[in-house]
Amino acid sequence: MRGLMQVQEMSCTSCVNSIEGGVGKLIGVSSVKVDVCGDEAVVEFDNAQRTEEGYNVI
């Protein structure tokens, strides 16, 4: 499954790395691609593996 997240106040590659690293560690997430110019992130995940904690973050 693919989801689109709105991400605000990103200004550097460190922000991108933090978001990709944090979201990428969630159970069921297979990939995260952050667009710093578009203020969004595309997240690929297995909905069957998502936990309640993941719902609070994504």
XYZ file of N, CA and C in Angstrom:
174
model
N 0.838 -1.157 0.000
C 0.000 0.000 0.000
C 0.897 1.239 0.000
N 0.417 2.303 -0.597
C 1.194 3.537 -0.668
C 0.394 4.661 -0.013
N 1.066 5.457 0.813
C 0.429 6.593 1.467
C 1.233 7.852 1.243
N 0.563 8.983 1.264
C 1.201 10.284 1.100
C 1.066 11.049 2.404
N 2.186 11.493 2.947
C 2.199 12.270 4.186
C 2.567 13.711 3.880
N 1.876 14.642 4.469
C 2.279 16.038 4.402
C 3.310 16.271 5.507
N 4.430 16.907 5.150
C 5.502 17.165 6.102
C 5.813 18.651 6.035
N 5.819 19.305 7.183
C 6.026 20.749 7.213
C 7.348 21.123 7.849
N 7.840 22.288 7.467
C 9.032 22.902 8.044
C 10.306 22.097 7.839
N 10.437 21.470 6.682
C 11.694 20.800 6.325
C 12.532 21.802 5.550
N 13.814 21.856 5.851
C 14.661 22.811 5.144
C 16.027 22.254 4.745
N 16.310 21.005 5.108
C 17.642 20.494 4.818
C 17.626 18.970 4.699
N 18.745 18.438 4.271
C 18.850 16.989 4.124
C 18.820 16.282 5.479
N 19.217 16.962 6.537
C 19.141 16.366 7.866
C 17.684 16.094 8.251
N 16.791 17.015 7.885
C 15.346 16.818 8.131
C 14.857 15.603 7.360
N 15.250 15.505 6.105
C 14.849 14.379 5.255
C 15.335 13.074 5.863
N 16.592 13.038 6.265
C 17.163 11.827 6.856
C 16.457 11.428 8.148
N 16.107 12.407 8.976
C 15.411 12.122 10.229
C 14.040 11.505 9.969
N 13.300 12.064 9.033
C 11.965 11.556 8.728
C 12.050 10.178 8.091
N 12.918 10.034 7.095
C 13.052 8.731 6.434
C 13.515 7.663 7.417
N 14.432 8.011 8.302
C 14.927 7.050 9.278
C 13.877 6.674 10.299
N 13.156 7.652 10.814
C 12.145 7.391 11.832
C 10.949 6.620 11.300
N 10.396 7.080 10.197
C 9.230 6.406 9.615
C 9.641 5.050 9.062
N 10.839 4.955 8.491
C 11.324 3.701 7.930
C 11.491 2.584 8.946
N 11.595 2.931 10.230
C 11.748 1.929 11.287
C 10.420 1.356 11.754
N 9.307 1.962 11.351
C 8.004 1.467 11.785
C 7.715 0.100 11.177
N 7.079 -0.753 11.931
C 6.736 -2.103 11.472
C 5.849 -2.014 10.242
N 6.221 -2.749 9.205
C 5.427 -2.806 7.987
C 5.831 -1.818 6.916
N 6.661 -0.817 7.251
C 7.088 0.178 6.266
C 8.243 -0.400 5.457
N 8.090 -0.392 4.127
C 9.140 -0.933 3.263
C 9.983 0.159 2.614
N 9.429 1.354 2.430
C 10.227 2.452 1.887
C 9.586 3.796 2.203
N 10.449 4.815 2.274
C 10.011 6.190 2.524
C 10.826 7.085 1.607
N 10.150 7.934 0.852
C 10.823 8.901 -0.015
C 10.280 10.279 0.329
N 11.147 11.156 0.857
C 10.736 12.497 1.266
C 11.129 13.502 0.188
N 10.186 14.384 -0.149
C 10.414 15.472 -1.110
C 10.464 16.772 -0.319
N 11.665 17.280 -0.096
C 11.843 18.478 0.726
C 11.209 19.702 0.072
N 11.204 19.784 -1.225
C 10.603 20.930 -1.929
C 9.077 20.863 -1.928
N 8.534 19.680 -1.966
C 7.090 19.502 -2.009
C 6.445 19.323 -0.646
N 7.258 19.321 0.420
C 6.756 19.136 1.787
C 5.876 17.899 1.933
N 6.336 16.789 1.347
C 5.567 15.555 1.459
C 6.489 14.344 1.442
N 5.931 13.223 1.863
C 6.662 11.959 1.861
C 5.746 10.866 1.331
N 6.298 9.998 0.493
C 5.563 8.841 -0.004
C 6.053 7.639 0.798
N 5.103 6.923 1.411
C 5.437 5.799 2.273
C 4.816 4.531 1.701
N 5.643 3.517 1.470
C 5.177 2.194 1.039
C 5.123 1.313 2.276
N 3.978 0.669 2.508
C 3.846 -0.147 3.709
C 2.879 -1.296 3.491
N 3.005 -2.290 4.367
C 2.102 -3.433 4.397
C 1.073 -3.145 5.481
N -0.143 -2.816 5.075
C -1.181 -2.413 6.018
C -1.468 -3.490 7.061
N -1.294 -4.747 6.714
C -1.555 -5.845 7.645
C -0.546 -5.876 8.790
N 0.626 -5.279 8.598
C 1.679 -5.301 9.620
C 1.713 -4.039 10.471
N 0.963 -3.012 10.093
C 1.002 -1.753 10.861
C 0.464 -1.973 12.257
N 1.089 -1.317 13.223
C 0.666 -1.398 14.615
C -0.077 -0.119 14.993
N -0.718 -0.129 16.122
C -1.422 1.068 16.618
C -0.452 2.230 16.759
N 0.793 1.968 17.172
C 1.798 3.022 17.285
C 2.035 3.682 15.937
N 2.074 2.885 14.877
C 2.280 3.410 13.538
C 1.182 4.346 13.111
N -0.052 4.064 13.501
C -1.166 4.935 13.160
C -1.019 6.304 13.786
N -0.406 6.379 14.960
C -0.209 7.663 15.613
C 0.887 8.476 14.960
N 1.802 7.840 14.274
C 2.923 8.532 13.641
C 2.620 8.879 12.209
N 2.027 7.948 11.471
C 1.775 8.179 10.040
C 0.477 8.924 9.876
